[in-house]
XYZ file of C-alpha atoms in Angstrom:
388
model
C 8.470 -13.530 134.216
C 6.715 -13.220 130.621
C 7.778 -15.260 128.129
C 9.738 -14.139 125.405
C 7.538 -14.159 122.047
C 8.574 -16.576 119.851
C 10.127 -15.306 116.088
C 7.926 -14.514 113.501
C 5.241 -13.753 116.254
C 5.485 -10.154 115.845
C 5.732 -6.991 118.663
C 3.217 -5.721 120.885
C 3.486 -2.186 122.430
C 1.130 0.331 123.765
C 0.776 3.548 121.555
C 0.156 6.522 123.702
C -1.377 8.602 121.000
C -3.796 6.426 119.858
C -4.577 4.986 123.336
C -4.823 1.730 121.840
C -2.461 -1.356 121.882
C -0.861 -2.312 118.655
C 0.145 -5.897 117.467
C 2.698 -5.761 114.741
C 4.327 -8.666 112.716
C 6.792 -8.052 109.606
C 5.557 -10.292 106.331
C 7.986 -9.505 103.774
C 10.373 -7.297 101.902
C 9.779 -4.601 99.370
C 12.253 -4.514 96.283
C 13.981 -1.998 97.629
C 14.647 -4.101 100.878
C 12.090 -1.928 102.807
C 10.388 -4.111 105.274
C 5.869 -4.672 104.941
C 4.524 -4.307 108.052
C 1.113 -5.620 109.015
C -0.560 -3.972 112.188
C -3.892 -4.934 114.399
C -4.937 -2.486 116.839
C -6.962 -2.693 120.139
C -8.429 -1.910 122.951
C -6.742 -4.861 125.056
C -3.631 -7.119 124.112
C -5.977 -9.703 123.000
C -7.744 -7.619 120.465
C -5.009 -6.448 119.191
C -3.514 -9.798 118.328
C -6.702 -11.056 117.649
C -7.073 -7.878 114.509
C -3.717 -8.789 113.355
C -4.714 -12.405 113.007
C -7.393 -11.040 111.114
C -5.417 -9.142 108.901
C -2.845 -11.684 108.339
C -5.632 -14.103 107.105
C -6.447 -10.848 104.644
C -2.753 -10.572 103.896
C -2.872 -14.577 102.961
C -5.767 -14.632 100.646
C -4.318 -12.251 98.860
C -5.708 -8.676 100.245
C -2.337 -7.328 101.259
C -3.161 -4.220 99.082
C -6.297 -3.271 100.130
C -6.174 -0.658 102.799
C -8.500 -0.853 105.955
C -10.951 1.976 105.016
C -11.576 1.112 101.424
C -15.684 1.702 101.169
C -18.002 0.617 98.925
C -18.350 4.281 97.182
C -14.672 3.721 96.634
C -15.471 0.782 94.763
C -18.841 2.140 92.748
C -16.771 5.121 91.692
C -13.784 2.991 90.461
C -16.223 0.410 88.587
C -17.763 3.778 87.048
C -14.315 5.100 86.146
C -12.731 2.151 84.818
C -15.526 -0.478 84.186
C -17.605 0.994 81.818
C -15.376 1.118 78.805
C -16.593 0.871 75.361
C -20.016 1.602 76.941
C -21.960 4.617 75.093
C -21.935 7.877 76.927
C -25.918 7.462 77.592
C -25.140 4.357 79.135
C -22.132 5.777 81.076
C -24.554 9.288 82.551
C -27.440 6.502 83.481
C -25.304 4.516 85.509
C -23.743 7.474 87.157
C -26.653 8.966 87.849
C -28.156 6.009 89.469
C -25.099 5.012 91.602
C -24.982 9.035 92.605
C -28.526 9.313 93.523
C -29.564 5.434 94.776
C -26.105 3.315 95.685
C -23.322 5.961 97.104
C -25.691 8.225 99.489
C -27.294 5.150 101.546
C -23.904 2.740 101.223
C -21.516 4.534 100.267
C -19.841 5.379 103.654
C -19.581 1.590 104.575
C -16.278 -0.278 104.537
C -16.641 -2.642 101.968
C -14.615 -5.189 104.475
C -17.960 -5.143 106.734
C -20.678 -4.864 104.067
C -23.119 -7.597 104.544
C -25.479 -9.491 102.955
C -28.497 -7.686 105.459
C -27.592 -4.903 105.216
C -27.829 -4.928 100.671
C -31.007 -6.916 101.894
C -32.235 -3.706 103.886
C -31.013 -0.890 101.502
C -33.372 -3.111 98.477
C -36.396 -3.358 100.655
C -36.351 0.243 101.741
C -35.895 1.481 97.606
C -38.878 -1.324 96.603
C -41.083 1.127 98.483
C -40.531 3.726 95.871
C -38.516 2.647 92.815
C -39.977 0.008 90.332
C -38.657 -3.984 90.188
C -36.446 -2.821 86.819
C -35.056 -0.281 88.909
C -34.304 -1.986 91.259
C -32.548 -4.909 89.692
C -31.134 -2.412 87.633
C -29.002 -0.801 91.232
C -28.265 -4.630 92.385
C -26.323 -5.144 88.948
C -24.382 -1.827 89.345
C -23.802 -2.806 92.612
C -22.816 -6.547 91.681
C -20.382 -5.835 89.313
C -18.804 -2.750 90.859
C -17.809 -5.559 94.151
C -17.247 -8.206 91.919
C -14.541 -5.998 90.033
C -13.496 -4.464 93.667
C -13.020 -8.258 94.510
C -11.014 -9.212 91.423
C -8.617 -6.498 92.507
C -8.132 -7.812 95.857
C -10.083 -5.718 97.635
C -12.272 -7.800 99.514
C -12.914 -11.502 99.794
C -16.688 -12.567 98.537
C -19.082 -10.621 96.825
C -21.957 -10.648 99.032
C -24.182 -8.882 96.440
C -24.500 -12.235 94.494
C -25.614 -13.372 97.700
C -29.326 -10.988 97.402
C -31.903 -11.732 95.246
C -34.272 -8.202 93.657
C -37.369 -8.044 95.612
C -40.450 -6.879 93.882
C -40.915 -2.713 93.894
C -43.430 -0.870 93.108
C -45.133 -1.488 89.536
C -44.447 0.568 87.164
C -46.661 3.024 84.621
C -48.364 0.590 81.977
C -47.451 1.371 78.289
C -50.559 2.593 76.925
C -52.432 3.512 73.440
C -54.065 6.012 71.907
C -57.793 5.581 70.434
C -58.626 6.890 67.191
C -60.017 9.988 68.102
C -57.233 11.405 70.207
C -55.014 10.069 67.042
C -56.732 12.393 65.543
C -57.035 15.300 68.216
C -53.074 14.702 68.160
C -52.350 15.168 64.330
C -54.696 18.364 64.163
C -52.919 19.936 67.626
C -49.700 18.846 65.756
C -50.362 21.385 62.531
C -47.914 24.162 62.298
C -45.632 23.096 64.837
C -41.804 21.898 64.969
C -43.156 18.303 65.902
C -45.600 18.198 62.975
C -43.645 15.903 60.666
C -42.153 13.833 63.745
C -45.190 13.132 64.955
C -46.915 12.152 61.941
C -43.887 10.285 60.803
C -44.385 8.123 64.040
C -47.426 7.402 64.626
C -48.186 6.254 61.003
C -44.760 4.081 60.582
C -44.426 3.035 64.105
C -40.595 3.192 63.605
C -39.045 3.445 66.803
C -38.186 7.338 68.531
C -34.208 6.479 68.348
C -34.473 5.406 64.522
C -36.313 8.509 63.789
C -33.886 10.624 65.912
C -30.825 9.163 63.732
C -32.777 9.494 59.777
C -30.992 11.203 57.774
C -32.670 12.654 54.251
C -30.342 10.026 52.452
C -32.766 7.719 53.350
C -35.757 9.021 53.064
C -37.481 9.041 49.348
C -40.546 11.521 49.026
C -40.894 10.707 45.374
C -40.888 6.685 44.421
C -40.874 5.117 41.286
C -44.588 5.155 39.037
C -43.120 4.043 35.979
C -42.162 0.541 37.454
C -43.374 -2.905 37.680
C -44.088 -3.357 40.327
C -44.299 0.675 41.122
C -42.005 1.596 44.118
C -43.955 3.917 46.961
C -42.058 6.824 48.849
C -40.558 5.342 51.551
C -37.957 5.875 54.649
C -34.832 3.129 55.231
C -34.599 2.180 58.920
C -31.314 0.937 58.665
C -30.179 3.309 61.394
C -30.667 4.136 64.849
C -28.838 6.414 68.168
C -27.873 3.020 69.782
C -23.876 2.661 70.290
C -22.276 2.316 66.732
C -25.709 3.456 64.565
C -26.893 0.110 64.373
C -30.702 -0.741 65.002
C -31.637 -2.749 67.709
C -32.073 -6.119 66.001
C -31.172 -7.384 62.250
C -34.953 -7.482 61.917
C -35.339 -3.852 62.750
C -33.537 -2.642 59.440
C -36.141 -2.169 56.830
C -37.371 -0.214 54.632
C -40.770 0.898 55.246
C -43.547 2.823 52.776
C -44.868 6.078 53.979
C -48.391 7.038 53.546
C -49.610 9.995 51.699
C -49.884 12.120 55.045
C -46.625 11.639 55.863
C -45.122 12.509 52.484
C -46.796 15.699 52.686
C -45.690 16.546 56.576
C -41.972 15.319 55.532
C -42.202 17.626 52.141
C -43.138 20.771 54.306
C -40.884 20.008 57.122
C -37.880 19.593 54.720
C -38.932 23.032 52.942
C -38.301 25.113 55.720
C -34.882 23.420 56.628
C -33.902 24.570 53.296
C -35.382 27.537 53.717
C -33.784 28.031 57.444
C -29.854 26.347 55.782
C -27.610 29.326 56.101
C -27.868 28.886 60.109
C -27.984 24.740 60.374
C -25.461 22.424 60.430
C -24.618 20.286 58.111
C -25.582 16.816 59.276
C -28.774 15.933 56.829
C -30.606 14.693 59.503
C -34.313 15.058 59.013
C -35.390 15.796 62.614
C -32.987 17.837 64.460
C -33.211 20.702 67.055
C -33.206 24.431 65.552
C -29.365 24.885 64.815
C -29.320 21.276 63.256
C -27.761 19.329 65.890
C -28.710 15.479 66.641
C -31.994 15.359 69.143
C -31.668 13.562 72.378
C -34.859 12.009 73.932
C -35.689 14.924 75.890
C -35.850 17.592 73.038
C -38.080 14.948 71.606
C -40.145 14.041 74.947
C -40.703 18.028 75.285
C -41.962 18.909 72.221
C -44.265 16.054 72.308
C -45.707 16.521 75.665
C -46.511 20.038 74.077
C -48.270 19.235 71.649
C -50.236 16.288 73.522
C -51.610 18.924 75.926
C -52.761 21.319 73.187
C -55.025 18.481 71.888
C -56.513 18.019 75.383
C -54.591 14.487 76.047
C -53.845 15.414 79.516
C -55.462 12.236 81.516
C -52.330 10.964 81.598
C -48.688 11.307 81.443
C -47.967 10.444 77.580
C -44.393 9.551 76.255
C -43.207 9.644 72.391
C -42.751 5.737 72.712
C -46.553 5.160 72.952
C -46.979 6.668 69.539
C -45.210 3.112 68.267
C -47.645 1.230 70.638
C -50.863 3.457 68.751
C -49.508 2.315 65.537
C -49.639 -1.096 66.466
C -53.397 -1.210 68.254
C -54.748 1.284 65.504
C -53.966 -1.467 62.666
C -54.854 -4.359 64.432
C -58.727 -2.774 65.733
C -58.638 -1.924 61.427
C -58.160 -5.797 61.038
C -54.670 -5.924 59.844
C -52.859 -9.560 60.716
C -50.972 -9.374 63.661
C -47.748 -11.072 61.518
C -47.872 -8.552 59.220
C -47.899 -5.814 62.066
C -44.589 -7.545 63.238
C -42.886 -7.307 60.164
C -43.566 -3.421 59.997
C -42.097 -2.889 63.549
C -39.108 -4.588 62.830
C -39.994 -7.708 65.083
C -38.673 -11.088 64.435
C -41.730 -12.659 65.425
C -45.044 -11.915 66.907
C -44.847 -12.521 70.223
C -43.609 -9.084 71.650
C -45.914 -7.073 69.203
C -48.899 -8.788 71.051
C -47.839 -8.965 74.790
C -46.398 -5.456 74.453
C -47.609 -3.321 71.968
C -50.981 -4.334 70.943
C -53.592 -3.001 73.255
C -57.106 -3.342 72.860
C -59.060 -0.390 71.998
C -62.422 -1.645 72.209
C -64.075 -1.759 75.653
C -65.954 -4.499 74.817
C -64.557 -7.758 73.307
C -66.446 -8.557 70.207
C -65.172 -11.406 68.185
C -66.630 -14.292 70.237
C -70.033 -12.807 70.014
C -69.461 -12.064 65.974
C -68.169 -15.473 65.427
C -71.410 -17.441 67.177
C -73.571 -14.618 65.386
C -72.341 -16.158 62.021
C -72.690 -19.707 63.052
C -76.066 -19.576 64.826
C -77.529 -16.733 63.233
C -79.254 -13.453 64.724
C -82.546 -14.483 66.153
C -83.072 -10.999 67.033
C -83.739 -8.735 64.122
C -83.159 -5.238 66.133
C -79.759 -6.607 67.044
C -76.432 -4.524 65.130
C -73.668 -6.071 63.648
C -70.901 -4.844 65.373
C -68.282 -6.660 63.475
């Protein structure tokens, strides 16, 4: 005779449709006085009550809401719908277009009850064949906070993201500079086109691409002040930038930076023909802009300077706008400018990141050990140069 189940233990019946037997238990009452029901399905009677143990221990820790098939591209696309706010809208289309290309295609279709620690372990190692280490720790933090947000909605118990560490990728394309010479090449290939006075403007300020993209002609002065003490230079502010809320990246970077002589006359021109071209623009005063007047966006920018970096032969390798900031720093320090006064003029607070990062050497050969014993020992040879 089978014992009679004891209450609170639940039913157990065989569902013909499903083929499967089912292991039911009621937990509680709606509002409404409409009973919750938690099921556990299985092959035999003992995985079925064995599932609806499992989902009772869910229902206890607090998951009661979070339905069976819930996936980890449910979670990514919630975290990208909801956990973003207050984020700019560049921010917002790079993380969407990571998680859509990188996170959702490869995980996506997992249950985010099952995901394990392996297999994020997996999915990393097979992207750090391809993708760099920022990248990659770049998709692990999408990932991280789109379960840890999933998890703080009771949606799944532990975050096994936190669990993975980044592993190293591939390494990615050096920031490099440009010698004098293709400085030069560069400026002449640069004549008559749209990306004349950009171009000039940043390769002999070094301000950075997303200041330039958000200076507006308020802050730009093409004149100065002669009949002062001391007399005041044409200049451009910096006190602006296309970063969320117009601010510059760092208090440092707003300053107010003299222009040379070149640069006054490329900015003159280039501000001639907007006048000239007004009746069609739009009214936004900003000094670089695309040909109806609207704001630039890094690729308008990366375009027209890839352009013009071809036409003066610079095709050895792949060049970016951003390495025009990096020239600016390597040019004045090889023409013996001090390294703290280079800082100040990028907008650094100290010197540190303007020599690890910026300054690169353009001399093949490193001269200033040589030049320094030359001047303490003498030259014994008298063909030798002085290369300093």
């Amino acid at each position: 005779m089978t014992a009679r189940r004891g209450r609170g233990e639940g039913s157990l019946y065989w569902d013909e449709d499903r083929q499967r037997f089912i292991a039911a238990v009621v937990v509680g009452y709606t509002p409404a006085g409409k009973r919750i029901v938690r099921r556990g399905s299985g092959k035999t009677k003992t995985e079925a009550r064995a599932k609806l143990k499992e989902v009772l221990r869910d229902h206890e820790d607090g998951l009661a809401i979070a339905p069976q098939n819930y996936t980890v591209a449910d979670a990514v696309r919630d975290w990208l719908a909801y956990g973003l706010n207050g984020r700019s809208q560049a921010t917002v289309t790079k993380c969407t277009g990571m998680c859509n290309t990188h996170i959702i295609p490869d995980l996506g279709a997992r249950k985010l009850r099952v995901l394990s620690a392996s297999d994020v372990d997996k999915w990393l190692a097979a992207k750090a064949k391809t993708l760099s280490t920022a990248t990659l720790q770049n998709l692990h933090n999408y990932l991280n906070r789109a379960i840890t947000r999933a998890m703080a909605r009771d949606k799944v118990k532990r975050n096994v993201v936190a669990l993975c560490g980044v592993p190293t990728g591939q390494p990615g394309r050096p920031s490099r500079s440009l010698t004098l010479v293709q400085a030069n090449a560069l400026l002449e290939a640069a004549k008559g086109t749209a990306a004349e006075a950009y171009i000039v403007t940043s390769l002999l300020t070094g301000a950075r691409t997303e200041e330039l993209r958000a200076l507006t002609w308020a802050h730009v002065d093409l004149v100065g002040l002669d009949d002062v003490e001391p007399p005041i230079p044409p200049s451009i502010q910096v006190w602006r930038s296309v970063r969320r809320g117009g601010d510059t990246k760092t208090k440092k970077s707003r300053r107010t930076l003299a222009i040379p002589a070149r640069c006054v006359v490329a900015l003159t021109a280039h501000q001639a023909k907007q006048r000239k071209d007004r009746p069609d623009w739009q009214e936004t005063d900003l000094v670089f802009s695309t040909s109806s007047g609207a704001a630039l966006d890094a690729a308008n920018v990366r375009r027209a300077f890839r352009a013009v970096a071809r036409k003066a032969g610079l095709t050895d390798h792949n060049w970016t706008p951003r390495e025009l900031r990096h020239s600016f720093v390597s040019l004045l320090s090889s023409g013996g400018m001090r390294i703290e006064e280079i800082a100040d003029l990028m907008g650094h607070a100290g010197t540190r990141v303007t020599e690890a990062v910026y300054r690169h050497e353009l001399r093949p050969v490193l001269l200033t050990g040589a030049v320094a014993m030359d001047k303490i020992f003498g030259v014994s040879d008298p063909d030798r140069t002085d290369f300093g």
